[in-house]
Tab-separated table of C-alpha atoms in Angstrom:
chain	number	residue	atom	x	y	z
A	240	MET	CA	14.937	0.911	-15.453
A	241	LYS	CA	13.296	-1.795	-17.075
A	242	ASN	CA	16.558	-3.048	-17.702
A	243	GLN	CA	17.752	-2.816	-14.294
A	244	ILE	CA	14.146	-4.161	-13.008
A	245	VAL	CA	14.532	-7.651	-15.198
A	246	GLY	CA	18.018	-7.779	-14.936
A	247	LEU	CA	17.424	-7.527	-10.727
A	248	SER	CA	14.801	-10.332	-10.760
A	249	PHE	CA	16.729	-12.898	-13.124
A	250	ILE	CA	19.786	-13.075	-10.989
A	251	VAL	CA	18.257	-12.703	-7.267
A	252	ALA	CA	16.191	-16.105	-9.531
A	253	ILE	CA	19.604	-17.337	-9.739
A	254	LEU	CA	20.961	-16.089	-6.208
A	255	LEU	CA	17.469	-18.044	-4.626
A	256	SER	CA	18.670	-21.734	-6.406
A	257	CYS	CA	22.505	-21.791	-5.502
A	258	GLN	CA	22.958	-19.756	-1.457
A	259	ASP	CA	21.630	-19.916	1.932
A	260	LYS	CA	17.945	-18.746	0.679
A	261	ASN	CA	18.509	-16.545	4.389
A	262	ASP	CA	21.683	-15.100	2.794
A	263	ILE	CA	20.468	-12.467	0.882
A	264	LYS	CA	23.416	-9.769	0.324
A	265	LYS	CA	23.035	-6.077	-1.028
A	266	GLU	CA	25.828	-7.388	-3.991
A	267	ASP	CA	23.832	-9.805	-5.188
A	268	LEU	CA	21.738	-7.186	-7.688
A	269	ALA	CA	23.560	-7.538	-10.480
A	270	VAL	CA	22.218	-6.465	-13.671
A	271	VAL	CA	22.664	-8.963	-16.822
A	272	THR	CA	22.440	-8.650	-20.027
A	273	ASN	CA	19.516	-8.525	-22.048
A	274	ASP	CA	20.643	-11.858	-24.121
A	275	GLN	CA	20.529	-13.472	-20.938
A	276	VAL	CA	17.161	-12.639	-19.186
A	277	THR	CA	16.044	-13.467	-22.801
A	278	ASN	CA	16.609	-17.061	-22.439
A	279	ASN	CA	15.996	-16.921	-18.544
A	280	THR	CA	12.267	-15.774	-18.905
A	281	LYS	CA	11.692	-18.612	-21.777
A	282	THR	CA	13.126	-20.897	-19.037
A	283	ILE	CA	11.086	-20.038	-16.311
A	284	ASN	CA	8.159	-19.276	-18.473
A	285	LYS	CA	7.997	-22.869	-19.725
A	286	SER	CA	8.748	-24.694	-16.049
A	287	LYS	CA	6.706	-22.458	-14.179
A	288	THR	CA	3.339	-21.964	-15.709
A	289	LYS	CA	1.704	-22.605	-11.791
A	290	VAL	CA	2.924	-19.089	-10.499
A	291	PHE	CA	0.063	-16.517	-9.841
A	292	ASP	CA	2.108	-13.458	-11.988
A	293	ASP	CA	0.111	-11.076	-10.514
A	294	PHE	CA	1.113	-12.094	-6.865
A	295	ILE	CA	2.216	-8.895	-5.531
A	296	TYR	CA	0.018	-5.932	-6.357
A	297	GLU	CA	0.798	-2.746	-4.383
A	298	ILE	CA	3.547	-2.119	-2.460
A	299	GLY	CA	2.564	2.175	-0.295
A	300	PRO	CA	0.447	3.418	2.549
A	301	ARG	CA	-2.685	1.211	3.689
A	302	PHE	CA	-5.278	3.728	1.900
A	303	SER	CA	-4.735	6.894	-0.556
A	304	SER	CA	-1.998	9.258	0.754
A	305	ILE	CA	-2.670	12.594	1.674
A	306	LYS	CA	-0.046	14.690	3.211
A	307	LYS	CA	-0.309	16.290	6.703
A	308	SER	CA	-0.567	19.083	5.592
A	309	GLU	CA	-3.083	18.907	3.329
A	310	VAL	CA	-4.868	17.442	6.456
A	311	GLU	CA	-3.697	20.078	9.004
A	312	ASN	CA	-4.426	22.723	6.679
A	313	ALA	CA	-8.169	21.516	5.635
A	314	LYS	CA	-11.510	23.909	6.507
A	315	THR	CA	-13.833	21.671	3.884
A	316	ILE	CA	-14.614	18.701	3.053
A	317	ASN	CA	-12.939	19.386	-0.492
A	318	ALA	CA	-9.115	18.462	0.687
A	319	PHE	CA	-11.256	15.002	0.946
A	320	PHE	CA	-13.088	14.392	-2.705
A	321	SER	CA	-12.943	14.815	-5.645
A	322	GLU	CA	-14.718	18.050	-7.819
A	323	GLU	CA	-17.430	15.113	-9.400
A	324	GLU	CA	-18.151	13.529	-6.116
A	325	LEU	CA	-18.668	16.787	-4.230
A	326	GLU	CA	-21.195	18.016	-7.222
A	327	LYS	CA	-23.406	15.009	-6.973
A	328	MET	CA	-23.948	16.343	-3.107
A	329	GLU	CA	-27.054	18.809	-3.784
A	330	ALA	CA	-27.846	18.131	0.529
A	331	ILE	CA	-25.277	16.758	3.238
A	332	THR	CA	-27.241	14.868	5.446
A	333	SER	CA	-23.789	14.119	7.589
A	334	ILE	CA	-19.948	14.148	7.614
A	335	LYS	CA	-18.121	11.888	9.371
A	336	ILE	CA	-14.497	11.562	10.169
A	337	ILE	CA	-13.692	8.280	11.901
A	338	ARG	CA	-10.162	6.753	12.874
A	339	VAL	CA	-9.372	3.416	11.159
A	340	ILE	CA	-7.234	1.129	13.169
A	341	ASP	CA	-5.991	-1.972	12.925
A	342	ASP	CA	-8.121	-1.809	9.394
A	343	LYS	CA	-11.503	-0.857	11.534
A	344	GLN	CA	-13.007	2.101	12.173
A	345	SER	CA	-12.862	3.054	15.851
A	346	GLU	CA	-14.755	5.249	17.933
A	347	ILE	CA	-12.732	7.757	17.460
A	348	ARG	CA	-15.080	10.236	15.199
A	349	GLU	CA	-16.878	13.624	14.458
A	350	VAL	CA	-20.129	14.420	13.435
A	351	GLY	CA	-20.714	17.112	10.616
A	352	THR	CA	-23.728	18.128	8.988
A	353	THR	CA	-22.452	20.479	6.494
A	354	LYS	CA	-19.333	20.657	4.089
A	355	ASP	CA	-17.556	22.735	6.283
A	356	LEU	CA	-15.942	21.264	9.580
A	357	THR	CA	-16.458	21.662	13.105
A	358	LYS	CA	-14.027	22.719	15.315
A	359	ALA	CA	-13.950	18.891	16.522
A	360	GLN	CA	-13.506	18.132	13.567
A	361	LEU	CA	-10.779	20.141	12.539
A	362	ASN	CA	-9.206	19.716	15.807
A	363	LEU	CA	-8.996	15.796	15.227
A	364	LEU	CA	-7.926	16.460	11.708
A	365	LYS	CA	-4.520	18.234	13.195
A	366	ASN	CA	-4.227	15.688	16.368
A	367	PHE	CA	-3.772	13.009	13.754
A	368	GLU	CA	0.054	11.658	13.455
A	369	TYR	CA	1.776	10.283	10.238
A	370	ASP	CA	0.659	6.950	9.114
A	371	ALA	CA	-3.299	7.757	10.786
A	372	ASN	CA	-5.770	5.976	8.454
A	373	PHE	CA	-8.968	7.604	8.326
A	374	VAL	CA	-12.609	7.662	7.214
A	375	VAL	CA	-14.332	10.906	5.481
A	376	ARG	CA	-17.867	8.893	5.130
A	377	ALA	CA	-20.334	11.556	3.447
A	378	ASP	CA	-23.965	10.877	3.531
A	379	PHE	CA	-26.141	13.294	1.427
A	380	LYS	CA	-29.296	14.083	-1.685
A	381	GLN	CA	-28.167	13.240	-4.881
A	382	ARG	CA	-30.249	13.848	-8.004
A	383	ASN	CA	-31.837	11.264	-9.915
A	384	GLU	CA	-30.766	12.139	-13.490
A	385	ILE	CA	-33.779	10.605	-15.456
A	386	THR	CA	-36.258	11.074	-12.444
A	387	GLY	CA	-34.985	14.157	-11.066
A	388	GLU	CA	-35.941	12.676	-7.490
A	389	LEU	CA	-33.020	13.139	-4.832
A	390	GLU	CA	-32.030	9.861	-3.841
A	391	ASN	CA	-29.678	8.894	-0.862
A	392	ASN	CA	-26.273	8.187	-1.306
A	393	TYR	CA	-22.945	7.875	-0.010
A	394	ALA	CA	-18.660	8.132	-0.668
A	395	SER	CA	-16.078	7.264	1.931
A	396	PRO	CA	-12.658	7.439	0.805
A	397	HIS	CA	-9.852	5.871	3.328
A	398	LEU	CA	-6.852	7.722	3.607
A	399	THR	CA	-3.546	7.813	5.164
A	400	ILE	CA	-1.835	10.739	6.519
A	401	VAL	CA	1.854	10.586	4.722
A	402	PRO	CA	4.927	13.035	5.066
A	403	GLU	CA	5.435	16.032	2.615
A	404	LYS	CA	8.509	13.426	0.891
A	405	GLU	CA	7.597	9.742	0.980
A	406	ALA	CA	10.160	6.846	1.758
A	407	THR	CA	11.222	5.321	-1.497
A	408	PHE	CA	13.336	2.295	-2.651
A	409	VAL	CA	16.242	3.829	-4.000
A	410	ASP	CA	15.868	1.101	-7.591
A	411	GLY	CA	12.159	1.884	-7.674
A	412	LYS	CA	9.381	0.414	-6.848
A	413	ASP	CA	9.023	-1.653	-9.836
A	414	ALA	CA	12.185	-3.576	-9.192
A	415	LEU	CA	10.899	-4.040	-5.511
A	416	LYS	CA	8.137	-6.322	-6.588
A	417	ALA	CA	9.955	-7.756	-9.212
A	418	PHE	CA	12.108	-9.038	-6.389
A	419	LEU	CA	9.457	-9.940	-3.856
A	420	LYS	CA	7.804	-12.095	-6.656
A	421	MET	CA	10.781	-13.887	-7.983
A	422	SER	CA	11.837	-14.127	-4.551
A	423	THR	CA	8.649	-16.331	-3.808
A	424	GLU	CA	8.514	-18.324	-7.273
A	425	GLU	CA	9.749	-21.760	-5.221
A	426	VAL	CA	7.019	-21.011	-2.143
A	427	ARG	CA	4.288	-20.342	-4.489
A	428	LYS	CA	4.866	-23.080	-7.490
A	429	ASP	CA	2.048	-25.684	-5.980
A	430	ALA	CA	-0.080	-23.247	-4.608
A	431	ASP	CA	-3.910	-23.135	-5.134
A	432	LEU	CA	-4.251	-20.063	-6.774
A	433	GLU	CA	-8.671	-20.020	-5.451
A	434	LYS	CA	-6.998	-20.726	-2.246
A	435	PHE	CA	-5.606	-17.666	-2.090
A	436	GLN	CA	-6.544	-14.989	0.265
A	437	ALA	CA	-5.314	-11.034	-0.089
A	438	ALA	CA	-2.951	-10.388	2.567
A	439	LYS	CA	-1.023	-7.046	3.845
A	440	LEU	CA	2.866	-7.107	5.122
A	441	TYR	CA	3.498	-3.706	7.203
A	442	PHE	CA	6.260	-2.315	7.991
A	443	THR	CA	8.317	0.455	8.547
A	444	VAL	CA	11.295	1.885	6.651
A	445	SER	CA	12.677	3.946	9.886
A	446	LYS	CA	14.658	7.340	10.032
A	447	ASP	CA	18.131	5.216	9.109
A	448	GLY	CA	16.237	3.937	6.178
A	449	THR	CA	16.830	0.636	8.246
A	450	ILE	CA	13.171	-1.629	8.130
A	451	LYS	CA	11.259	-2.261	11.346
A	452	ASN	CA	8.238	-4.038	12.646
A	453	VAL	CA	7.285	-6.554	9.927
A	454	HIS	CA	3.985	-8.028	10.782
A	455	LEU	CA	1.263	-9.027	8.657
A	456	ASP	CA	-2.268	-8.392	9.101
A	457	ARG	CA	-3.470	-11.578	8.105
A	458	SER	CA	-2.526	-15.150	6.653
A	459	CYS	CA	-2.864	-15.298	2.478
A	460	GLY	CA	-3.663	-19.075	3.342
A	461	TYR	CA	-0.053	-20.208	2.688
A	462	PRO	CA	2.118	-20.021	5.973
A	463	GLU	CA	5.219	-20.655	3.863
A	464	ILE	CA	4.704	-18.298	1.892
A	465	ASP	CA	3.552	-15.482	4.842
A	466	LYS	CA	6.825	-16.667	6.114
A	467	LYS	CA	8.925	-15.940	3.068
A	468	MET	CA	7.507	-12.560	2.658
A	469	ILE	CA	8.122	-11.525	6.403
A	470	GLU	CA	12.032	-12.943	5.808
A	471	LEU	CA	12.071	-10.559	2.362
A	472	ILE	CA	11.239	-7.640	3.945
A	473	THR	CA	13.141	-7.972	6.407
A	474	GLN	CA	16.458	-8.784	4.273
A	475	ILE	CA	15.759	-6.715	1.313
A	476	PRO	CA	19.119	-5.819	-0.285
A	477	GLY	CA	19.318	-2.180	-1.391
A	478	THR	CA	18.519	1.344	-0.339
A	479	TRP	CA	16.349	2.663	1.110
A	480	LEU	CA	15.498	6.595	1.440
A	481	PRO	CA	13.692	7.725	4.393
A	482	ALA	CA	10.348	10.098	4.329
A	483	GLU	CA	11.115	13.704	5.432
A	484	ASN	CA	8.322	16.108	6.867
A	485	ALA	CA	7.829	19.663	5.968
A	486	LYS	CA	11.108	21.350	7.582
A	487	GLY	CA	13.320	18.588	5.981
A	488	GLU	CA	13.572	16.473	9.084
A	489	GLN	CA	13.879	12.364	8.439
A	490	VAL	CA	10.786	10.544	9.498
A	491	ASN	CA	10.000	7.468	9.870
A	492	GLN	CA	6.604	5.895	8.159
A	493	GLU	CA	4.884	2.827	7.313
A	494	LEU	CA	4.515	1.305	4.380
A	495	VAL	CA	1.820	-2.137	3.475
A	496	VAL	CA	2.895	-4.762	0.842
A	497	SER	CA	-0.435	-6.088	-0.412
A	498	PHE	CA	-0.023	-9.628	-1.863
A	499	GLY	CA	-2.051	-12.610	-2.492
A	500	LEU	CA	-4.840	-11.784	-4.617
A	501	LEU	CA	-6.888	-8.829	-4.969
A	502	GLY	CA	-8.495	-7.041	-2.041
A	503	CYS	CA	-9.413	-4.406	0.201
């Protein structure tokens, strides 16, 4: 896989310098020899020292993934919190389930006061579709290990509902990240690292494996880089395997490329 990833990155870098930037084809993802990769990498390191190496840092669901079946079968908040978090909750003040829309907490929410989910909370969860983003906000009393006193605390995992089998890029996530990094080096070479902003590029892997609904939530601070990222995701060579639900039926899944600077 490592040879495949590096090879993919190398060949893309060459192709971007010698062909129309808008003409990216699947057959361009060829594998080259280790000697070629080593020599090319040395050249890139010398001539591209300004490039931010961690430009692409995540590709996946918007928040931490949770399967739809887990959400539908949840009866208590145990489905959303770790054992360590649950142990801290000596006394529950409130449990809020809040739908997140366009990265903002909406008024679609239900509130409870125990670890057991209320009927309204259960109904809300069951109505969440694939790609729904939500927060489970727990306000509770936690005992201070030093003083022994109860103190206010909270935990708020952010979650995204995913299919039983998520959409995948055939060559792997690392290969995709390498492709995006190498393919944006030219437009990033003169960017000021201190002015980069955290940006997220949303796209949907459809039932037939094609890419649709490509859009940015915000700019990384450089319009040319934003435009290039949209172009690359829209035209990316390679194959996507669509997501599948519990019945084995192919379904759409929204994914997010986080780039620029590390952010929430």
